[in-house]
């Protein structure tokens, strides 16, 4: 017999009360509650995922989702390996290149610089820019006389005065379709690895209406940028440089001193 006074706030357990014991079967009421809670969490998670998909920024018009293609054109090594092609309408179209994973072509086909070349792989495109993830090797291309003339006559024009543009530095492989969204600070680490691996960096600028302009970035001499650009990737930046137009390809020549964070 206990000498402790009775506590009126404590009520004795009734036979209908349920109590969880780990080594005994789960009581029916608790089991129903757990199932309802789990179902509610699944519905909530699905709703959040659906909302994220609906409100995600559109990747842009003309998106190519990795279609297998064979392209022919003039192979250009500098500043990053790319293929200059001619469309059915006679318009010039530049396609940047990369390999699988986070690497560019490097010097693999440097001996083909300026030569008619055929490349095979998966084509990705977004808002006027394109990139080919090359699979296999390169082969000679039998370009028509008209195509060769069109490719060789495209002038390269370098502006004399320095210009200033604002935007975000992205890696072209992920941005042109290999990954969504392919930009922003959430993508920063991936973009840095891609650019370090030799994939071409691109400055994406947007006007007040959201229209994009893509500028391939090169050093002051027109060659590939060094690792100093990595710290500026995926951040709002302001860049000073000289614009060079190579056919349809807009190239911005810069040095590290010309890049400024906002």
PDB file of N, CA and C in Angstrom, residues 78-142:
ATOM      1  N   UNK A  78      39.934  26.619 -81.986  1.00  0.00           N
ATOM      2  CA  UNK A  78      40.064  27.718 -81.028  1.00  0.00           C
ATOM      3  C   UNK A  78      38.807  28.589 -81.008  1.00  0.00           C
ATOM      4  N   UNK A  79      38.428  29.131 -79.844  1.00  0.00           N
ATOM      5  CA  UNK A  79      39.069  28.952 -78.540  1.00  0.00           C
ATOM      6  C   UNK A  79      38.713  27.618 -77.863  1.00  0.00           C
ATOM      7  N   UNK A  80      37.604  27.016 -78.314  1.00  0.00           N
ATOM      8  CA  UNK A  80      37.182  25.702 -77.851  1.00  0.00           C
ATOM      9  C   UNK A  80      36.706  24.932 -79.079  1.00  0.00           C
ATOM     10  N   UNK A  81      36.941  23.659 -79.168  1.00  0.00           N
ATOM     11  CA  UNK A  81      36.562  22.909 -80.370  1.00  0.00           C
ATOM     12  C   UNK A  81      35.081  23.070 -80.714  1.00  0.00           C
ATOM     13  N   UNK A  82      34.813  23.441 -81.962  1.00  0.00           N
ATOM     14  CA  UNK A  82      33.435  23.583 -82.415  1.00  0.00           C
ATOM     15  C   UNK A  82      33.348  23.300 -83.904  1.00  0.00           C
ATOM     16  N   UNK A  83      32.127  23.104 -84.384  1.00  0.00           N
ATOM     17  CA  UNK A  83      31.874  22.783 -85.778  1.00  0.00           C
ATOM     18  C   UNK A  83      31.027  23.888 -86.390  1.00  0.00           C
ATOM     19  N   UNK A  84      31.506  24.446 -87.504  1.00  0.00           N
ATOM     20  CA  UNK A  84      30.743  25.463 -88.229  1.00  0.00           C
ATOM     21  C   UNK A  84      30.012  24.774 -89.361  1.00  0.00           C
ATOM     22  N   UNK A  85      28.699  24.839 -89.352  1.00  0.00           N
ATOM     23  CA  UNK A  85      27.885  24.136 -90.333  1.00  0.00           C
ATOM     24  C   UNK A  85      27.041  25.130 -91.142  1.00  0.00           C
ATOM     25  N   UNK A  86      26.449  24.607 -92.215  1.00  0.00           N
ATOM     26  CA  UNK A  86      25.546  25.405 -93.047  1.00  0.00           C
ATOM     27  C   UNK A  86      24.195  24.705 -93.069  1.00  0.00           C
ATOM     28  N   UNK A  87      23.150  25.432 -92.709  1.00  0.00           N
ATOM     29  CA  UNK A  87      21.804  24.866 -92.710  1.00  0.00           C
ATOM     30  C   UNK A  87      21.239  24.739 -94.104  1.00  0.00           C
ATOM     31  N   UNK A  88      20.067  24.111 -94.200  1.00  0.00           N
ATOM     32  CA  UNK A  88      19.416  23.927 -95.498  1.00  0.00           C
ATOM     33  C   UNK A  88      19.086  25.260 -96.157  1.00  0.00           C
ATOM     34  N   UNK A  89      18.895  26.301 -95.333  1.00  0.00           N
ATOM     35  CA  UNK A  89      18.582  27.627 -95.880  1.00  0.00           C
ATOM     36  C   UNK A  89      19.830  28.438 -96.189  1.00  0.00           C
ATOM     37  N   UNK A  90      21.011  27.826 -96.032  1.00  0.00           N
ATOM     38  CA  UNK A  90      22.265  28.517 -96.319  1.00  0.00           C
ATOM     39  C   UNK A  90      22.804  29.340 -95.176  1.00  0.00           C
ATOM     40  N   UNK A  91      22.099  29.334 -94.029  1.00  0.00           N
ATOM     41  CA  UNK A  91      22.549  30.118 -92.876  1.00  0.00           C
ATOM     42  C   UNK A  91      23.644  29.368 -92.125  1.00  0.00           C
ATOM     43  N   UNK A  92      24.612  30.121 -91.603  1.00  0.00           N
ATOM     44  CA  UNK A  92      25.675  29.527 -90.791  1.00  0.00           C
ATOM     45  C   UNK A  92      25.134  29.167 -89.416  1.00  0.00           C
ATOM     46  N   UNK A  93      25.647  28.058 -88.894  1.00  0.00           N
ATOM     47  CA  UNK A  93      25.211  27.615 -87.579  1.00  0.00           C
ATOM     48  C   UNK A  93      26.393  26.957 -86.885  1.00  0.00           C
ATOM     49  N   UNK A  94      26.777  27.492 -85.718  1.00  0.00           N
ATOM     50  CA  UNK A  94      27.922  26.976 -84.971  1.00  0.00           C
ATOM     51  C   UNK A  94      27.451  26.029 -83.874  1.00  0.00           C
ATOM     52  N   UNK A  95      28.097  24.878 -83.786  1.00  0.00           N
ATOM     53  CA  UNK A  95      27.771  23.880 -82.773  1.00  0.00           C
ATOM     54  C   UNK A  95      29.009  23.656 -81.912  1.00  0.00           C
ATOM     55  N   UNK A  96      28.906  23.968 -80.617  1.00  0.00           N
ATOM     56  CA  UNK A  96      29.989  23.677 -79.684  1.00  0.00           C
ATOM     57  C   UNK A  96      30.056  22.168 -79.435  1.00  0.00           C
ATOM     58  N   UNK A  97      31.145  21.699 -78.851  1.00  0.00           N
ATOM     59  CA  UNK A  97      31.311  20.261 -78.647  1.00  0.00           C
ATOM     60  C   UNK A  97      31.737  19.952 -77.218  1.00  0.00           C
ATOM     61  N   UNK A  98      31.523  18.710 -76.841  1.00  0.00           N
ATOM     62  CA  UNK A  98      31.982  18.191 -75.549  1.00  0.00           C
ATOM     63  C   UNK A  98      31.997  16.678 -75.646  1.00  0.00           C
ATOM     64  N   UNK A  99      32.618  16.050 -74.661  1.00  0.00           N
ATOM     65  CA  UNK A  99      32.541  14.602 -74.542  1.00  0.00           C
ATOM     66  C   UNK A  99      31.546  14.255 -73.437  1.00  0.00           C
ATOM     67  N   UNK A 100      31.360  12.964 -73.212  1.00  0.00           N
ATOM     68  CA  UNK A 100      30.514  12.532 -72.108  1.00  0.00           C
ATOM     69  C   UNK A 100      31.145  12.965 -70.795  1.00  0.00           C
ATOM     70  N   UNK A 101      30.317  12.954 -69.732  1.00  0.00           N
ATOM     71  CA  UNK A 101      30.741  13.408 -68.427  1.00  0.00           C
ATOM     72  C   UNK A 101      31.115  14.883 -68.473  1.00  0.00           C
ATOM     73  N   UNK A 102      32.159  15.278 -67.794  1.00  0.00           N
ATOM     74  CA  UNK A 102      32.472  16.703 -67.646  1.00  0.00           C
ATOM     75  C   UNK A 102      33.798  17.031 -68.341  1.00  0.00           C
ATOM     76  N   UNK A 103      33.873  16.782 -69.622  1.00  0.00           N
ATOM     77  CA  UNK A 103      35.121  17.033 -70.342  1.00  0.00           C
ATOM     78  C   UNK A 103      34.847  17.515 -71.761  1.00  0.00           C
ATOM     79  N   UNK A 104      35.734  18.387 -72.231  1.00  0.00           N
ATOM     80  CA  UNK A 104      35.676  18.838 -73.602  1.00  0.00           C
ATOM     81  C   UNK A 104      36.519  17.943 -74.500  1.00  0.00           C
ATOM     82  N   UNK A 105      36.588  18.310 -75.777  1.00  0.00           N
ATOM     83  CA  UNK A 105      37.389  17.518 -76.718  1.00  0.00           C
ATOM     84  C   UNK A 105      38.880  17.743 -76.536  1.00  0.00           C
ATOM     85  N   UNK A 106      39.250  18.879 -75.927  1.00  0.00           N
ATOM     86  CA  UNK A 106      40.676  19.167 -75.750  1.00  0.00           C
ATOM     87  C   UNK A 106      41.400  19.236 -77.083  1.00  0.00           C
ATOM     88  N   UNK A 107      42.558  18.562 -77.161  1.00  0.00           N
ATOM     89  CA  UNK A 107      43.366  18.556 -78.379  1.00  0.00           C
ATOM     90  C   UNK A 107      43.129  17.312 -79.235  1.00  0.00           C
ATOM     91  N   UNK A 108      42.059  16.555 -78.931  1.00  0.00           N
ATOM     92  CA  UNK A 108      41.831  15.283 -79.620  1.00  0.00           C
ATOM     93  C   UNK A 108      41.806  15.421 -81.134  1.00  0.00           C
ATOM     94  N   UNK A 109      41.185  16.465 -81.634  1.00  0.00           N
ATOM     95  CA  UNK A 109      41.047  16.649 -83.079  1.00  0.00           C
ATOM     96  C   UNK A 109      41.708  17.940 -83.547  1.00  0.00           C
ATOM     97  N   UNK A 110      42.717  18.392 -82.830  1.00  0.00           N
ATOM     98  CA  UNK A 110      43.370  19.656 -83.175  1.00  0.00           C
ATOM     99  C   UNK A 110      43.963  19.626 -84.582  1.00  0.00           C
ATOM    100  N   UNK A 111      44.362  18.431 -85.061  1.00  0.00           N
ATOM    101  CA  UNK A 111      44.947  18.329 -86.406  1.00  0.00           C
ATOM    102  C   UNK A 111      43.906  18.538 -87.502  1.00  0.00           C
ATOM    103  N   UNK A 112      42.633  18.579 -87.139  1.00  0.00           N
ATOM    104  CA  UNK A 112      41.565  18.806 -88.116  1.00  0.00           C
ATOM    105  C   UNK A 112      41.149  20.274 -88.181  1.00  0.00           C
ATOM    106  N   UNK A 113      41.851  21.145 -87.502  1.00  0.00           N
ATOM    107  CA  UNK A 113      41.488  22.559 -87.485  1.00  0.00           C
ATOM    108  C   UNK A 113      41.389  23.108 -88.903  1.00  0.00           C
ATOM    109  N   UNK A 114      40.220  23.666 -89.228  1.00  0.00           N
ATOM    110  CA  UNK A 114      39.994  24.232 -90.549  1.00  0.00           C
ATOM    111  C   UNK A 114      39.666  23.222 -91.627  1.00  0.00           C
ATOM    112  N   UNK A 115      39.478  21.940 -91.252  1.00  0.00           N
ATOM    113  CA  UNK A 115      39.223  20.890 -92.232  1.00  0.00           C
ATOM    114  C   UNK A 115      37.748  20.482 -92.240  1.00  0.00           C
ATOM    115  N   UNK A 116      37.212  20.087 -93.431  1.00  0.00           N
ATOM    116  CA  UNK A 116      35.847  19.534 -93.476  1.00  0.00           C
ATOM    117  C   UNK A 116      35.779  18.261 -92.643  1.00  0.00           C
ATOM    118  N   UNK A 117      34.873  18.237 -91.687  1.00  0.00           N
ATOM    119  CA  UNK A 117      34.846  17.156 -90.697  1.00  0.00           C
ATOM    120  C   UNK A 117      33.418  16.694 -90.440  1.00  0.00           C
ATOM    121  N   UNK A 118      33.291  15.396 -90.191  1.00  0.00           N
ATOM    122  CA  UNK A 118      32.006  14.817 -89.805  1.00  0.00           C
ATOM    123  C   UNK A 118      32.097  14.324 -88.370  1.00  0.00           C
ATOM    124  N   UNK A 119      31.131  14.739 -87.539  1.00  0.00           N
ATOM    125  CA  UNK A 119      31.063  14.323 -86.142  1.00  0.00           C
ATOM    126  C   UNK A 119      29.690  13.720 -85.865  1.00  0.00           C
ATOM    127  N   UNK A 120      29.679  12.715 -85.002  1.00  0.00           N
ATOM    128  CA  UNK A 120      28.425  12.072 -84.604  1.00  0.00           C
ATOM    129  C   UNK A 120      28.243  12.215 -83.095  1.00  0.00           C
ATOM    130  N   UNK A 121      26.992  12.290 -82.677  1.00  0.00           N
ATOM    131  CA  UNK A 121      26.728  12.376 -81.244  1.00  0.00           C
ATOM    132  C   UNK A 121      25.331  12.856 -80.954  1.00  0.00           C
ATOM    133  N   UNK A 122      25.111  13.265 -79.719  1.00  0.00           N
ATOM    134  CA  UNK A 122      23.803  13.754 -79.278  1.00  0.00           C
ATOM    135  C   UNK A 122      23.799  15.286 -79.327  1.00  0.00           C
ATOM    136  N   UNK A 123      22.796  15.817 -80.011  1.00  0.00           N
ATOM    137  CA  UNK A 123      22.693  17.266 -80.185  1.00  0.00           C
ATOM    138  C   UNK A 123      21.748  17.851 -79.150  1.00  0.00           C
ATOM    139  N   UNK A 124      22.234  18.885 -78.470  1.00  0.00           N
ATOM    140  CA  UNK A 124      21.417  19.641 -77.519  1.00  0.00           C
ATOM    141  C   UNK A 124      21.387  21.096 -77.978  1.00  0.00           C
ATOM    142  N   UNK A 125      20.237  21.730 -77.856  1.00  0.00           N
ATOM    143  CA  UNK A 125      20.127  23.126 -78.274  1.00  0.00           C
ATOM    144  C   UNK A 125      19.160  23.864 -77.377  1.00  0.00           C
ATOM    145  N   UNK A 126      19.390  25.162 -77.239  1.00  0.00           N
ATOM    146  CA  UNK A 126      18.549  25.985 -76.381  1.00  0.00           C
ATOM    147  C   UNK A 126      18.706  27.449 -76.752  1.00  0.00           C
ATOM    148  N   UNK A 127      17.578  28.069 -77.090  1.00  0.00           N
ATOM    149  CA  UNK A 127      17.560  29.507 -77.365  1.00  0.00           C
ATOM    150  C   UNK A 127      18.643  29.951 -78.344  1.00  0.00           C
ATOM    151  N   UNK A 128      18.817  29.195 -79.412  1.00  0.00           N
ATOM    152  CA  UNK A 128      19.749  29.600 -80.454  1.00  0.00           C
ATOM    153  C   UNK A 128      21.147  29.044 -80.316  1.00  0.00           C
ATOM    154  N   UNK A 129      21.524  28.490 -79.155  1.00  0.00           N
ATOM    155  CA  UNK A 129      22.839  27.886 -78.984  1.00  0.00           C
ATOM    156  C   UNK A 129      22.740  26.379 -79.083  1.00  0.00           C
ATOM    157  N   UNK A 130      23.831  25.717 -79.489  1.00  0.00           N
ATOM    158  CA  UNK A 130      23.794  24.268 -79.660  1.00  0.00           C
ATOM    159  C   UNK A 130      25.120  23.655 -79.250  1.00  0.00           C
ATOM    160  N   UNK A 131      25.050  22.401 -78.801  1.00  0.00           N
ATOM    161  CA  UNK A 131      26.244  21.661 -78.403  1.00  0.00           C
ATOM    162  C   UNK A 131      26.058  20.193 -78.774  1.00  0.00           C
ATOM    163  N   UNK A 132      27.131  19.583 -79.287  1.00  0.00           N
ATOM    164  CA  UNK A 132      27.130  18.180 -79.662  1.00  0.00           C
ATOM    165  C   UNK A 132      27.994  17.401 -78.683  1.00  0.00           C
ATOM    166  N   UNK A 133      27.390  16.413 -77.996  1.00  0.00           N
ATOM    167  CA  UNK A 133      28.156  15.503 -77.156  1.00  0.00           C
ATOM    168  C   UNK A 133      28.668  14.402 -78.074  1.00  0.00           C
ATOM    169  N   UNK A 134      29.955  14.481 -78.406  1.00  0.00           N
ATOM    170  CA  UNK A 134      30.543  13.638 -79.455  1.00  0.00           C
ATOM    171  C   UNK A 134      30.721  12.211 -78.967  1.00  0.00           C
ATOM    172  N   UNK A 135      30.326  11.279 -79.823  1.00  0.00           N
ATOM    173  CA  UNK A 135      30.561   9.858 -79.564  1.00  0.00           C
ATOM    174  C   UNK A 135      31.304   9.288 -80.775  1.00  0.00           C
ATOM    175  N   UNK A 136      32.333   8.500 -80.525  1.00  0.00           N
ATOM    176  CA  UNK A 136      33.123   7.988 -81.637  1.00  0.00           C
ATOM    177  C   UNK A 136      34.161   8.994 -82.075  1.00  0.00           C
ATOM    178  N   UNK A 137      34.739   8.772 -83.236  1.00  0.00           N
ATOM    179  CA  UNK A 137      35.792   9.640 -83.739  1.00  0.00           C
ATOM    180  C   UNK A 137      35.288  10.630 -84.768  1.00  0.00           C
ATOM    181  N   UNK A 138      36.234  11.302 -85.408  1.00  0.00           N
ATOM    182  CA  UNK A 138      35.918  12.270 -86.451  1.00  0.00           C
ATOM    183  C   UNK A 138      36.293  11.673 -87.804  1.00  0.00           C
ATOM    184  N   UNK A 139      35.560  12.077 -88.845  1.00  0.00           N
ATOM    185  CA  UNK A 139      35.820  11.576 -90.193  1.00  0.00           C
ATOM    186  C   UNK A 139      35.833  12.737 -91.160  1.00  0.00           C
ATOM    187  N   UNK A 140      36.417  12.519 -92.347  1.00  0.00           N
ATOM    188  CA  UNK A 140      36.390  13.532 -93.394  1.00  0.00           C
ATOM    189  C   UNK A 140      34.962  13.736 -93.866  1.00  0.00           C
ATOM    190  N   UNK A 141      34.616  14.978 -94.168  1.00  0.00           N
ATOM    191  CA  UNK A 141      33.281  15.306 -94.652  1.00  0.00           C
ATOM    192  C   UNK A 141      33.352  15.729 -96.109  1.00  0.00           C
ATOM    193  N   UNK A 142      32.427  15.237 -96.904  1.00  0.00           N
ATOM    194  CA  UNK A 142      32.359  15.599 -98.320  1.00  0.00           C
ATOM    195  C   UNK A 142      31.390  16.763 -98.478  1.00  0.00           C
TER     196      UNK A 142
END
